[in-house]
Short mmCIF file of C-alpha atoms and ligand atoms in Angstrom, two decimals:
data_model
loop_
_atom_site.label_atom_id
_atom_site.label_comp_id
_atom_site.label_asym_id
_atom_site.label_seq_id
_atom_site.Cartn_x
_atom_site.Cartn_y
_atom_site.Cartn_z
CA UNK A 3 27.01 -10.30 -13.83
CA UNK A 4 26.79 -6.49 -14.22
CA UNK A 5 23.45 -5.27 -12.81
CA UNK A 6 22.37 -1.69 -12.74
CA UNK A 7 19.05 -0.92 -11.19
CA UNK A 8 16.67 1.27 -12.69
CA UNK A 9 17.09 3.82 -9.79
CA UNK A 10 20.44 4.17 -11.32
CA UNK A 11 19.87 4.21 -14.79
CA UNK A 12 16.82 6.33 -14.91
CA UNK A 13 17.27 10.03 -14.92
CA UNK A 14 14.16 11.17 -12.97
CA UNK A 15 11.34 10.03 -10.63
CA UNK A 16 9.06 10.85 -12.70
CA UNK A 17 10.34 8.69 -15.34
CA UNK A 18 10.27 5.66 -13.32
CA UNK A 19 6.49 6.40 -12.11
CA UNK A 20 5.56 6.55 -15.88
CA UNK A 21 7.74 3.25 -16.67
CA UNK A 22 5.98 1.59 -13.67
CA UNK A 23 2.30 2.63 -14.98
CA UNK A 24 3.11 1.34 -18.58
CA UNK A 25 4.56 -1.91 -17.19
CA UNK A 26 1.48 -2.43 -14.88
CA UNK A 27 -0.64 -2.00 -18.04
CA UNK A 28 1.15 -4.06 -20.36
CA UNK A 29 1.61 -7.00 -18.01
CA UNK A 30 -1.96 -7.33 -16.54
CA UNK A 31 -1.38 -5.69 -13.46
CA UNK A 32 -3.56 -2.31 -13.48
CA UNK A 33 -5.73 -1.02 -16.36
CA UNK A 34 -7.24 2.40 -16.38
CA UNK A 35 -10.89 1.95 -15.65
CA UNK A 36 -13.47 1.84 -18.60
CA UNK A 37 -10.47 2.42 -20.66
CA UNK A 38 -12.47 1.98 -24.07
CA UNK A 39 -14.53 4.91 -23.13
CA UNK A 40 -11.10 6.88 -22.64
CA UNK A 41 -10.88 5.97 -18.80
CA UNK A 42 -12.30 7.48 -15.72
CA UNK A 43 -9.92 9.80 -13.63
CA UNK A 44 -8.69 8.28 -10.31
CA UNK A 45 -10.31 4.92 -11.01
CA UNK A 46 -8.55 1.63 -11.65
CA UNK A 47 -9.19 -1.92 -12.67
CA UNK A 48 -6.67 -4.72 -11.47
CA UNK A 49 -5.96 -7.23 -14.02
CA UNK A 50 -5.21 -10.81 -14.00
CA UNK A 51 -1.88 -10.36 -12.08
CA UNK A 52 -2.79 -7.31 -10.29
CA UNK A 53 -5.69 -8.99 -8.57
CA UNK A 54 -3.39 -12.02 -7.28
CA UNK A 55 -0.79 -9.55 -6.06
CA UNK A 56 -3.47 -7.49 -4.21
CA UNK A 57 -4.98 -10.78 -2.67
CA UNK A 58 -1.82 -11.68 -1.50
CA UNK A 59 -1.15 -8.17 0.22
CA UNK A 60 -4.58 -8.77 1.72
CA UNK A 61 -3.78 -12.26 2.76
CA UNK A 62 -0.35 -11.13 4.55
CA UNK A 63 -1.92 -8.29 6.39
CA UNK A 64 -5.14 -10.16 7.30
CA UNK A 65 -2.86 -13.26 8.47
CA UNK A 66 -0.64 -11.18 10.51
CA UNK A 67 -3.26 -8.98 12.15
CA UNK A 68 -5.88 -11.85 12.82
CA UNK A 69 -3.80 -14.92 13.50
CA UNK A 70 -0.63 -13.71 14.99
CA UNK A 71 -2.82 -11.78 17.56
CA UNK A 72 -5.24 -13.90 19.46
CA UNK A 73 -7.11 -10.75 20.58
CA UNK A 74 -8.06 -9.45 17.12
CA UNK A 75 -11.32 -10.70 15.05
CA UNK A 76 -12.49 -9.39 11.64
CA UNK A 77 -15.64 -8.08 10.44
CA UNK A 78 -16.86 -7.12 6.80
CA UNK A 79 -19.26 -4.25 7.35
CA UNK A 80 -21.54 -3.03 4.48
CA UNK A 81 -20.66 0.15 2.36
CA UNK A 82 -23.56 2.03 2.91
CA UNK A 83 -24.50 3.11 6.42
CA UNK A 84 -27.10 5.10 8.25
CA UNK A 85 -26.43 8.67 7.37
CA UNK A 86 -26.45 9.55 11.11
CA UNK A 87 -23.28 7.60 11.21
CA UNK A 88 -21.22 10.43 9.25
CA UNK A 89 -22.75 13.09 11.55
CA UNK A 90 -21.63 11.38 14.52
CA UNK A 91 -18.18 10.66 12.88
CA UNK A 92 -17.81 14.11 12.10
CA UNK A 93 -17.39 13.78 8.37
CA UNK A 94 -20.39 15.64 7.36
CA UNK A 95 -19.31 18.78 8.84
CA UNK A 96 -15.34 18.33 9.02
CA UNK A 97 -14.10 15.94 6.02
CA UNK A 98 -13.25 18.89 4.12
CA UNK A 99 -10.11 19.82 1.90
CA UNK A 100 -8.99 23.34 1.67
CA UNK A 101 -8.87 24.10 -2.29
CA UNK A 102 -7.34 26.68 -4.08
CA UNK A 103 -7.46 27.07 -7.96
CA UNK A 104 -4.84 28.72 -10.35
CA UNK A 105 -6.40 31.50 -12.42
CA UNK A 106 -4.05 30.58 -15.46
CA UNK A 107 -3.68 27.19 -15.40
CA UNK A 108 -7.33 26.37 -14.00
CA UNK A 109 -5.83 23.76 -12.11
CA UNK A 110 -6.90 22.90 -8.65
CA UNK A 111 -4.94 22.00 -5.65
CA UNK A 112 -5.29 21.33 -2.02
CA UNK A 113 -3.90 24.37 -0.28
CA UNK A 114 -2.05 22.40 2.35
CA UNK A 115 -0.50 19.83 -0.11
CA UNK A 116 1.03 23.13 -1.82
CA UNK A 117 2.71 24.18 1.17
CA UNK A 118 3.76 20.70 2.44
CA UNK A 119 5.53 20.46 -1.23
CA UNK A 120 7.33 23.86 -0.44
CA UNK A 121 8.41 22.53 3.11
CA UNK A 122 9.76 19.22 1.42
CA UNK A 123 11.77 21.49 -0.74
CA UNK A 124 13.55 23.21 2.08
CA UNK A 125 13.71 19.64 3.80
CA UNK A 126 15.68 18.53 0.77
CA UNK A 127 18.23 21.54 1.07
CA UNK A 128 18.76 20.31 4.56
CA UNK A 129 19.60 16.83 3.38
CA UNK A 130 21.78 17.89 0.85
CA UNK A 131 23.83 20.37 3.35
CA UNK A 132 24.14 17.12 5.85
CA UNK A 133 25.16 14.77 2.88
CA UNK A 134 27.99 17.35 1.66
CA UNK A 135 29.13 17.58 5.25
CA UNK A 136 29.08 13.96 6.00
CA UNK A 137 31.36 13.57 2.73
CA UNK A 138 33.72 16.18 3.71
CA UNK A 139 34.21 15.35 7.51
CA UNK A 140 34.21 11.21 6.94
CA UNK A 141 33.89 9.12 10.02
CA UNK A 142 34.21 11.87 12.66
CA UNK A 143 30.77 13.59 11.18
CA UNK A 144 28.07 13.87 13.99
CA UNK A 145 25.00 14.63 12.15
CA UNK A 146 22.92 15.57 15.13
CA UNK A 147 25.37 18.29 16.13
CA UNK A 148 25.46 19.60 12.73
CA UNK A 149 21.98 19.93 12.35
CA UNK A 150 21.75 21.98 15.63
CA UNK A 151 24.51 24.28 15.00
CA UNK A 152 25.31 24.69 11.13
CA UNK A 153 23.85 28.63 10.73
CA UNK A 154 22.49 27.75 7.34
CA UNK A 155 20.88 24.74 8.24
CA UNK A 156 19.23 26.18 11.61
CA UNK A 157 18.04 28.87 9.34
CA UNK A 158 16.23 26.48 6.99
CA UNK A 159 14.94 24.72 10.14
CA UNK A 160 13.67 27.82 11.72
CA UNK A 161 11.76 28.46 8.38
CA UNK A 162 10.24 24.94 8.39
CA UNK A 163 8.84 25.51 11.80
CA UNK A 164 7.39 28.89 11.18
CA UNK A 165 5.69 27.75 8.03
CA UNK A 166 4.17 24.63 9.95
CA UNK A 167 3.18 26.86 12.88
CA UNK A 168 1.30 29.05 10.62
CA UNK A 169 -0.36 26.29 8.60
CA UNK A 170 -1.41 24.36 11.78
CA UNK A 171 -2.91 27.67 13.25
CA UNK A 172 -4.73 28.41 9.69
CA UNK A 173 -6.26 24.88 9.55
CA UNK A 174 -7.39 24.51 12.98
CA UNK A 175 -9.32 27.65 13.08
CA UNK A 176 -9.79 27.31 10.08
CA UNK A 177 -8.78 30.54 8.72
CA UNK A 178 -8.84 30.01 5.06
CA UNK A 179 -7.56 33.58 4.22
CA UNK A 180 -4.48 32.94 6.30
CA UNK A 181 -3.94 29.82 4.59
CA UNK A 182 -3.79 31.82 1.11
CA UNK A 183 -1.67 34.37 2.82
CA UNK A 184 0.98 31.83 3.54
CA UNK A 185 0.91 30.55 0.04
CA UNK A 186 1.46 34.01 -1.20
CA UNK A 187 4.30 34.69 1.11
CA UNK A 188 5.90 31.56 0.30
CA UNK A 189 5.88 32.61 -3.32
CA UNK A 190 4.51 29.32 -4.24
CA UNK A 191 3.72 28.73 -7.82
CA UNK A 192 1.57 26.51 -9.88
CA UNK A 193 3.85 23.50 -10.78
CA UNK A 194 2.21 23.39 -14.23
CA UNK A 195 1.95 27.02 -15.23
CA UNK A 196 4.58 28.70 -13.10
CA UNK A 197 1.89 31.40 -12.24
CA UNK A 198 1.12 32.72 -8.58
CA UNK A 199 -2.29 33.93 -9.73
CA UNK A 200 -4.41 32.19 -7.10
CA UNK A 201 -7.96 32.35 -5.80
CA UNK A 202 -9.56 32.36 -2.47
CA UNK A 203 -9.17 29.08 -0.54
CA UNK A 204 -12.55 27.27 -0.28
CA UNK A 205 -13.51 23.97 1.64
CA UNK A 206 -14.71 21.21 -0.23
CA UNK A 207 -16.30 17.81 1.45
CA UNK A 208 -14.85 14.69 -0.09
CA UNK A 209 -17.95 12.12 0.61
CA UNK A 210 -19.60 10.89 -2.24
CA UNK A 211 -23.61 11.08 -1.77
CA UNK A 212 -26.46 9.11 -3.34
CA UNK A 213 -30.24 8.45 -2.75
CA UNK A 214 -31.52 5.33 -1.10
CA UNK A 215 -34.36 3.86 -2.81
CA UNK A 216 -36.88 5.80 -5.18
CA UNK A 217 -37.58 8.90 -3.21
CA UNK A 218 -35.47 11.92 -3.77
CA UNK A 219 -34.56 14.49 -1.21
CA UNK A 220 -32.56 15.12 1.83
CA UNK A 221 -34.25 12.25 3.91
CA UNK A 222 -32.90 9.61 1.35
CA UNK A 223 -29.33 10.98 1.19
CA UNK A 224 -26.87 8.43 1.85
CA UNK A 225 -23.14 8.46 1.56
CA UNK A 226 -20.24 6.01 0.28
CA UNK A 227 -18.41 5.12 3.26
CA UNK A 228 -15.09 7.53 3.06
CA UNK A 229 -13.41 4.95 5.66
CA UNK A 230 -14.19 1.60 6.64
CA UNK A 231 -13.39 2.28 10.47
CA UNK A 232 -16.99 3.59 10.95
CA UNK A 233 -18.27 -0.01 10.41
CA UNK A 234 -16.07 -1.33 13.01
CA UNK A 235 -17.00 1.60 15.47
CA UNK A 236 -21.07 0.92 14.90
CA UNK A 237 -20.27 -3.12 15.60
CA UNK A 238 -18.24 -2.67 18.39
CA UNK A 239 -20.73 -3.95 20.99
CA UNK A 240 -22.22 -6.82 18.69
CA UNK A 241 -18.44 -8.24 18.36
CA UNK A 242 -17.54 -7.58 22.02
CA UNK A 243 -20.52 -9.34 23.29
CA UNK A 244 -20.86 -12.34 20.71
CA UNK A 245 -17.09 -12.97 20.61
CA UNK A 246 -16.78 -12.33 24.53
CA UNK A 247 -13.87 -10.27 24.01
CA UNK A 248 -11.95 -8.75 26.84
CA UNK A 249 -10.16 -5.74 26.53
CA UNK A 250 -7.55 -4.94 25.17
CA UNK A 251 -8.92 -6.42 21.72
CA UNK A 252 -9.14 -5.53 18.29
CA UNK A 253 -11.44 -5.72 15.17
CA UNK A 254 -10.11 -5.73 11.53
CA UNK A 255 -11.62 -5.10 8.40
CA UNK A 256 -10.64 -4.85 4.61
CA UNK A 257 -13.10 -3.08 2.34
CA UNK A 258 -13.64 -0.33 -0.28
CA UNK A 259 -13.60 3.39 0.77
CA UNK A 260 -14.75 6.39 -1.70
CA UNK A 261 -13.34 10.00 -1.52
CA UNK A 262 -13.99 12.61 -4.09
CA UNK A 263 -10.66 13.54 -4.10
CA UNK A 264 -9.78 16.56 -5.87
CA UNK A 265 -6.16 16.08 -6.83
CA UNK A 266 -6.25 12.63 -7.88
CA UNK A 267 -3.05 12.11 -9.61
CA UNK A 268 -0.25 9.78 -8.95
CA UNK A 269 -1.52 6.46 -10.47
CA UNK A 270 -3.22 4.42 -7.89
CA UNK A 271 -1.80 6.46 -5.07
CA UNK A 272 -4.74 8.70 -4.63
CA UNK A 273 -7.82 7.38 -6.04
CA UNK A 274 -11.55 8.30 -5.55
CA UNK A 275 -12.56 4.54 -5.18
CA UNK A 276 -9.76 2.63 -3.03
CA UNK A 277 -9.40 -0.18 -0.52
CA UNK A 278 -8.56 0.16 3.45
CA UNK A 279 -7.19 -2.56 5.70
CA UNK A 280 -7.97 -0.97 9.04
CA UNK A 281 -7.98 -2.09 12.58
CA UNK A 282 -9.24 -0.64 15.47
CA UNK A 283 -7.79 -1.61 18.83
CA UNK A 284 -9.94 -1.15 21.97
CA UNK A 285 -7.91 -0.13 25.18
CA UNK A 286 -8.57 0.92 28.78
CA UNK A 287 -8.69 4.70 29.02
CA UNK A 288 -5.19 6.15 29.87
CA UNK A 289 -3.45 3.16 28.13
CA UNK A 290 -3.89 4.39 24.74
CA UNK A 291 -0.33 5.90 24.49
CA UNK A 292 1.30 2.30 25.46
CA UNK A 293 -0.74 0.63 22.78
CA UNK A 294 -0.21 3.51 20.19
CA UNK A 295 3.66 3.03 20.58
CA UNK A 296 2.93 -0.82 20.32
CA UNK A 297 1.17 -0.50 17.13
CA UNK A 298 3.79 1.89 15.37
CA UNK A 299 6.39 -0.75 16.30
CA UNK A 300 4.43 -3.61 15.12
CA UNK A 301 3.25 -2.14 11.89
CA UNK A 302 6.90 -1.07 10.89
CA UNK A 303 7.97 -4.68 11.56
CA UNK A 304 5.47 -5.87 9.29
CA UNK A 305 6.42 -3.54 6.37
CA UNK A 306 10.22 -4.14 6.92
CA UNK A 307 9.90 -7.97 6.92
CA UNK A 308 9.04 -7.62 3.24
CA UNK A 309 12.34 -6.77 2.39
CA UNK A 310 11.59 -3.68 0.12
CA UNK A 311 14.50 -1.67 1.64
CA UNK A 312 14.72 -0.53 5.65
CA UNK A 313 15.76 2.78 4.20
CA UNK A 314 12.56 3.29 2.33
CA UNK A 315 10.47 3.68 5.28
CA UNK A 316 10.27 6.39 8.09
CA UNK A 317 7.49 7.71 10.52
CA UNK A 318 5.99 11.32 10.12
CA UNK A 319 4.38 12.60 13.14
CA UNK A 320 1.13 14.61 12.40
CA UNK A 321 1.38 18.42 12.99
CA UNK A 322 -2.45 18.87 12.39
CA UNK A 323 -4.16 16.05 14.45
CA UNK A 324 -7.58 15.09 13.12
CA UNK A 325 -10.57 16.08 15.44
CA UNK A 326 -10.87 12.68 16.70
CA UNK A 327 -6.79 12.19 17.62
CA UNK A 328 -4.73 12.90 20.41
CA UNK A 329 -1.70 11.39 18.73
CA UNK A 330 -1.12 10.32 15.06
CA UNK A 331 1.62 9.62 12.64
CA UNK A 332 2.22 8.11 9.18
CA UNK A 333 4.32 5.42 8.02
CA UNK A 334 5.73 7.02 4.82
CA UNK A 335 7.45 4.87 2.18
CA UNK A 336 9.78 6.22 -0.51
CA UNK A 337 7.57 6.11 -3.52
CA UNK A 338 8.62 7.22 -7.09
CA UNK A 339 7.47 10.40 -6.09
CA UNK A 340 9.46 10.54 -2.91
CA UNK A 341 8.36 10.00 0.75
CA UNK A 342 4.79 9.70 0.97
CA UNK A 343 1.88 8.47 3.69
CA UNK A 344 1.47 4.57 3.24
CA UNK A 345 -0.14 4.20 6.52
CA UNK A 346 -1.54 6.15 9.32
CA UNK A 347 -1.59 5.11 13.15
CA UNK A 348 -3.89 7.20 15.23
CA UNK A 349 -4.94 7.33 18.65
CA UNK A 350 -8.29 8.11 18.56
CA UNK A 351 -9.40 8.56 21.88
CA UNK A 352 -13.00 7.57 22.85
CA UNK A 353 -14.29 10.13 20.42
CA UNK A 354 -16.03 7.83 17.92
CA UNK A 355 -17.72 5.48 20.35
CA UNK A 356 -18.77 8.48 22.55
CA UNK A 357 -19.97 10.40 19.62
CA UNK A 358 -22.22 7.44 18.33
CA UNK A 359 -23.49 6.78 21.82
CA UNK A 360 -24.70 10.51 21.87
CA UNK A 361 -26.33 10.35 18.27
CA UNK A 362 -27.77 6.77 18.64
CA UNK A 363 -28.80 7.30 22.16
CA UNK A 364 -27.65 3.57 22.60
CA UNK A 365 -24.89 2.53 25.23
CA UNK A 366 -21.58 1.59 23.65
CA UNK A 367 -19.63 0.93 26.92
CA UNK A 368 -17.53 -2.13 28.08
CA UNK A 369 -18.18 -3.85 31.18
CA UNK A 370 -14.55 -4.34 33.07
CA UNK A 371 -14.77 -7.29 35.26
CA UNK A 372 -11.48 -6.58 36.70
CA UNK A 373 -12.37 -2.73 37.46
CA UNK A 374 -16.09 -3.76 38.45
CA UNK A 375 -17.26 -0.63 36.25
CA UNK A 376 -18.23 0.27 32.71
CA UNK A 377 -16.48 2.81 30.49
CA UNK A 378 -15.88 3.78 26.82
CA UNK A 379 -12.92 2.28 25.60
CA UNK A 380 -10.18 4.35 23.83
CA UNK A 381 -8.99 3.38 20.60
CA UNK A 382 -5.69 3.09 18.58
CA UNK A 383 -6.16 2.58 14.74
CA UNK A 384 -3.91 1.50 12.06
CA UNK A 385 -4.86 2.29 8.67
CA UNK A 386 -3.17 1.33 5.30
CA UNK A 387 -4.54 1.78 2.00
CA UNK A 388 -4.11 -1.77 0.07
CA UNK A 389 -3.64 0.28 -3.45
CA UNK A 390 -0.79 2.31 -1.88
CA UNK A 391 0.61 -0.97 -0.55
CA UNK A 392 0.27 -2.47 -4.06
CA UNK A 393 2.29 0.53 -5.45
CA UNK A 394 4.74 0.39 -2.98
CA UNK A 395 5.89 -3.17 -3.94
CA UNK A 396 5.51 -2.85 -7.54
CA UNK A 397 7.36 0.55 -7.68
CA UNK A 398 10.02 -0.82 -5.36
CA UNK A 399 10.18 -4.23 -7.28
CA UNK A 400 10.34 -2.70 -10.77
CA UNK A 401 14.11 -3.15 -11.95
CA UNK A 402 15.94 -3.03 -15.27
CA UNK A 403 19.01 -4.81 -15.40
CA UNK A 404 21.86 -4.63 -17.90
CA UNK A 405 23.42 -8.23 -18.29
CA UNK A 406 27.05 -9.10 -18.68
CA UNK A 407 26.26 -10.41 -22.22
CA UNK A 408 24.97 -6.56 -23.23
CA UNK A 409 21.38 -7.38 -23.19
CA UNK A 410 18.93 -5.99 -20.86
CA UNK A 411 15.77 -7.44 -18.83
CA UNK A 412 13.01 -5.82 -16.74
CA UNK A 413 12.23 -7.94 -13.75
CA UNK A 414 9.69 -7.28 -11.13
CA UNK A 415 11.55 -8.41 -7.78
CA UNK A 416 8.23 -8.70 -5.85
CA UNK A 417 8.64 -10.61 -2.43
CA UNK A 418 8.30 -14.33 -3.49
CA UNK A 419 5.25 -14.62 -0.88
CA UNK A 420 3.25 -11.66 -2.45
CA UNK A 421 4.27 -12.78 -6.34
CA UNK A 422 1.11 -13.36 -8.64
CA UNK A 423 2.45 -16.53 -9.74
CA UNK A 424 4.73 -18.68 -7.96
CA UNK A 425 6.09 -20.85 -10.63
CA UNK A 426 6.04 -21.28 -14.28
CA UNK A 427 6.06 -24.57 -15.91
CA UNK A 428 7.78 -24.51 -19.17
CA UNK A 429 8.22 -27.34 -21.58
CA UNK A 430 11.60 -27.11 -23.48
CA UNK A 431 9.84 -27.95 -26.72
CA UNK A 432 6.37 -28.45 -27.90
CA UNK A 433 6.52 -32.26 -28.55
CA UNK A 434 8.30 -35.64 -27.44
CA UNK A 435 5.67 -35.85 -24.26
CA UNK A 436 7.02 -32.63 -22.75
CA UNK A 437 4.00 -30.76 -22.74
CA UNK A 438 2.26 -33.62 -21.24
CA UNK A 439 4.75 -34.08 -18.60
CA UNK A 440 4.65 -30.20 -17.70
CA UNK A 441 0.86 -30.71 -17.36
CA UNK A 442 1.35 -33.23 -14.92
CA UNK A 443 3.60 -31.21 -12.83
CA UNK A 444 1.23 -28.38 -12.91
CA UNK A 445 -1.82 -30.45 -12.00
CA UNK A 446 0.33 -31.63 -8.96
CA UNK A 447 1.23 -28.17 -7.95
CA UNK A 448 -1.36 -25.91 -8.93
CA UNK A 449 -3.99 -26.08 -5.81
CA UNK A 450 -1.00 -25.18 -3.31
CA UNK A 451 0.83 -22.47 -5.61
CA UNK A 452 -0.46 -20.25 -8.54
CA UNK A 453 1.13 -21.82 -11.56
CA UNK A 454 1.59 -20.43 -15.00
CA UNK A 455 1.93 -22.85 -18.07
CA UNK A 456 3.59 -21.72 -21.19
CA UNK A 457 5.04 -23.46 -24.43
CA UNK A 458 5.23 -20.80 -26.87
CA UNK A 459 8.59 -19.08 -28.26
CA UNK A 460 12.08 -19.79 -27.17
CA UNK A 461 13.03 -20.76 -23.62
CA UNK A 462 14.88 -17.35 -23.30
CA UNK A 463 11.85 -15.21 -24.39
CA UNK A 464 9.56 -17.07 -21.85
CA UNK A 465 12.05 -16.33 -18.92
CA UNK A 466 11.78 -12.69 -19.70
CA UNK A 467 8.17 -12.67 -19.76
CA UNK A 468 8.24 -14.53 -16.39
CA UNK A 469 10.97 -11.92 -14.93
CA UNK A 470 8.53 -9.01 -15.97
CA UNK A 471 5.29 -10.34 -14.08
CA UNK A 472 7.52 -11.24 -11.23
CA UNK A 473 7.57 -15.12 -11.05
CA UNK A 474 10.12 -16.29 -8.72
CA UNK A 475 10.70 -19.67 -10.10
CA UNK A 476 10.64 -21.25 -13.63
CA UNK A 477 10.59 -25.06 -13.89
CA UNK A 478 11.94 -26.16 -17.34
CA UNK A 479 10.89 -29.73 -18.49
CA UNK A 480 13.53 -31.25 -20.93
CA UNK A 481 14.11 -34.58 -22.53
CA UNK A 482 16.30 -35.68 -19.19
CA UNK A 483 13.01 -35.09 -17.05
CA UNK A 484 11.61 -38.01 -19.23
CA UNK A 485 14.16 -40.35 -17.98
CA UNK A 486 14.97 -39.22 -14.38
CA UNK A 487 12.04 -37.07 -13.33
CA UNK A 488 14.35 -33.99 -12.52
CA UNK A 489 13.74 -30.52 -14.07
CA UNK A 490 15.77 -27.25 -13.73
CA UNK A 491 14.69 -24.78 -11.48
CA UNK A 492 15.33 -21.10 -12.45
CA UNK A 493 15.72 -18.45 -9.83
CA UNK A 494 14.05 -15.02 -10.92
CA UNK A 495 16.60 -12.78 -8.99
CA UNK A 496 19.85 -14.61 -9.59
CA UNK A 497 18.87 -16.41 -12.76
CA UNK A 498 20.81 -19.40 -11.65
CA UNK A 499 19.36 -22.68 -12.43
CA UNK A 500 20.05 -25.76 -10.95
CA UNK A 501 18.68 -29.56 -11.63
CA UNK A 502 16.05 -30.48 -8.85
CA UNK A 503 13.73 -33.68 -8.61
CA UNK A 504 10.08 -33.14 -9.23
CA UNK A 505 9.30 -34.45 -5.93
CA UNK A 506 11.29 -31.77 -4.34
CA UNK A 507 9.27 -28.82 -5.78
CA UNK A 508 6.55 -28.77 -3.37
CA UNK A 509 8.85 -28.30 -0.44
CA UNK A 510 11.17 -26.05 -2.22
CA UNK A 511 8.32 -23.57 -3.37
CA UNK A 512 6.85 -23.72 0.27
CA UNK A 513 10.35 -22.82 1.50
CA UNK A 514 10.64 -19.77 -0.50
CA UNK A 515 7.09 -18.62 -1.08
CA UNK A 516 5.32 -19.21 2.25
CA UNK A 517 3.25 -16.18 3.75
CA UNK A 518 3.19 -17.80 7.12
CA UNK A 519 6.82 -17.99 7.59
CA UNK A 520 7.35 -14.49 6.25
CA UNK A 521 4.77 -13.54 9.29
CA UNK A 522 6.71 -15.64 11.60
CA UNK A 523 9.87 -13.69 11.23
CA UNK A 524 7.99 -10.35 12.43
CA UNK A 525 7.78 -11.28 16.22
N1 GAP B 612 -9.79 5.72 9.59
C1 GAP B 612 -8.41 6.45 9.26
C2 GAP B 612 -8.06 6.83 7.95
O1 GAP B 612 -9.05 6.69 7.11
P1 GAP B 612 -6.63 7.98 6.45
O2 GAP B 612 -5.37 8.53 6.61
O3 GAP B 612 -7.57 9.12 6.02
O4 GAP B 612 -7.20 7.37 7.83
C3 GAP B 612 -5.75 5.75 5.74
O5 GAP B 612 -6.52 7.06 5.51
C4 GAP B 612 -4.96 5.18 4.55
O6 GAP B 612 -5.93 5.05 3.66
C5 GAP B 612 -3.85 6.15 3.96
O7 GAP B 612 -2.69 6.11 4.81
C6 GAP B 612 -3.78 5.80 2.73
O8 GAP B 612 -2.84 4.64 2.47
C7 GAP B 612 -5.23 5.36 2.28
N2 GAP B 612 -5.90 6.45 1.57
C8 GAP B 612 -6.38 7.46 1.81
N3 GAP B 612 -6.99 7.93 0.98
C9 GAP B 612 -6.62 7.26 0.04
C10 GAP B 612 -6.84 7.59 -1.50
N4 GAP B 612 -7.61 8.68 -2.09
N5 GAP B 612 -6.37 6.67 -2.22
C11 GAP B 612 -5.60 5.61 -1.97
N6 GAP B 612 -5.45 5.32 -0.78
C12 GAP B 612 -5.94 6.46 0.08
#
């Protein structure tokens, strides 16, 4: 069988993202929000297949974090929190993006993102030089040596370092004029109009606010939470005391977060309403770097166990540490738009608990019985965007294949444990008792596995539809089934079919689609 994956067939990455968006809509994964009113920018609805995939991703995360780790428990805090929470967390004063407008296109950009894109272009140049040299020198090629000695590469790297230093300085101060000057010096042009006619850089707070109750005014102003983490911090002692938790321990949470993002493009990658899966791990002060390394490794293993391609992940250390962190990195994924942040791992020190203690006047300390003293724990956080994880799975699963007979198929090679439907039950024809037999099989399976029943169109067309929504198995019920209780079981990825007994189906599906088995592999 000749197969060509989409990444080979398609000419641009932009093309791939467009295809993924169109496919997600056509097959009930993701719809634009309130589409009948022409949609709402950066808000999306998950359809009948999307919600199943999303729930499976959540379960994969939740089971791994809370069941594989005896010292991690979950909570579900409210979205609205006392407004002082956001003063204490630093979000009222410091949760800002530096914005710049292009005077010709009237488009608005994040100044730091424009600069990071310019850096990414130079990084690409380095990669090209390395790839060229690797080809030229073959097995004797020493990439590390080449990176430190080749004059052109060294020059590119120096340029990157200079830009990063200037950006870090400007953001930390903050010096908005210096940030603008960097954009001018790098000759960054508007990606749409090509113009370099930029406004000044301004700060813009990303929190959405609304009013509590019927009284307007500052006193009733509350915010939609921009991260789920603060719900964990304010409940730290509640959970520690009621759960008799001993340090080190973690609190996990999945929930909605809201940010008034300025550049909300790239589909569900950057939304104004999105979901986070966060875990705060409370540790003894001084031990935070050990746990930071521990969680970096654990989280990377969780990602790689899915089999989306080891080469599609990398760590990216933060140059500009947030006000609360003493170390931070991203796990980046190779999205259709290139390597971008999928998950953040942050060593948040005791910043949050200390600050809540100051603002609330309540003690938020842990009494360590081994050391016989109280202290404010340090925190290592893992924070992943559920919607970004969804996009990572969907975009890497999307495959267009040319088959040997010249036909083409589009298949979502979603890891079986995450697939929205595990099995489709298909009667070969719509008579002779085959539909009834199919329903019997479905009724036996459907409480354990999400099943799909379909009896319209030819079997070939039905297989293609199941490929398009990523169903790992198709069970076909034919006349032989009526005689010997066997069915054909078709594998989505290989398209191979085998004859199996109906009684073996449960075990076959459990072996291939089990989240628990996937999680067990991670250790
Ligand atoms: N509590 C720490 C925190 O919120 P963050 O890096 O701002 O850290 C964590 O966000 C994760 O949330 C990101 O790695 C990303 O996956 C996701 N995320 C952030 N903003 C998002 C947005 N506008 N749309 C979708 N996902 C987003």
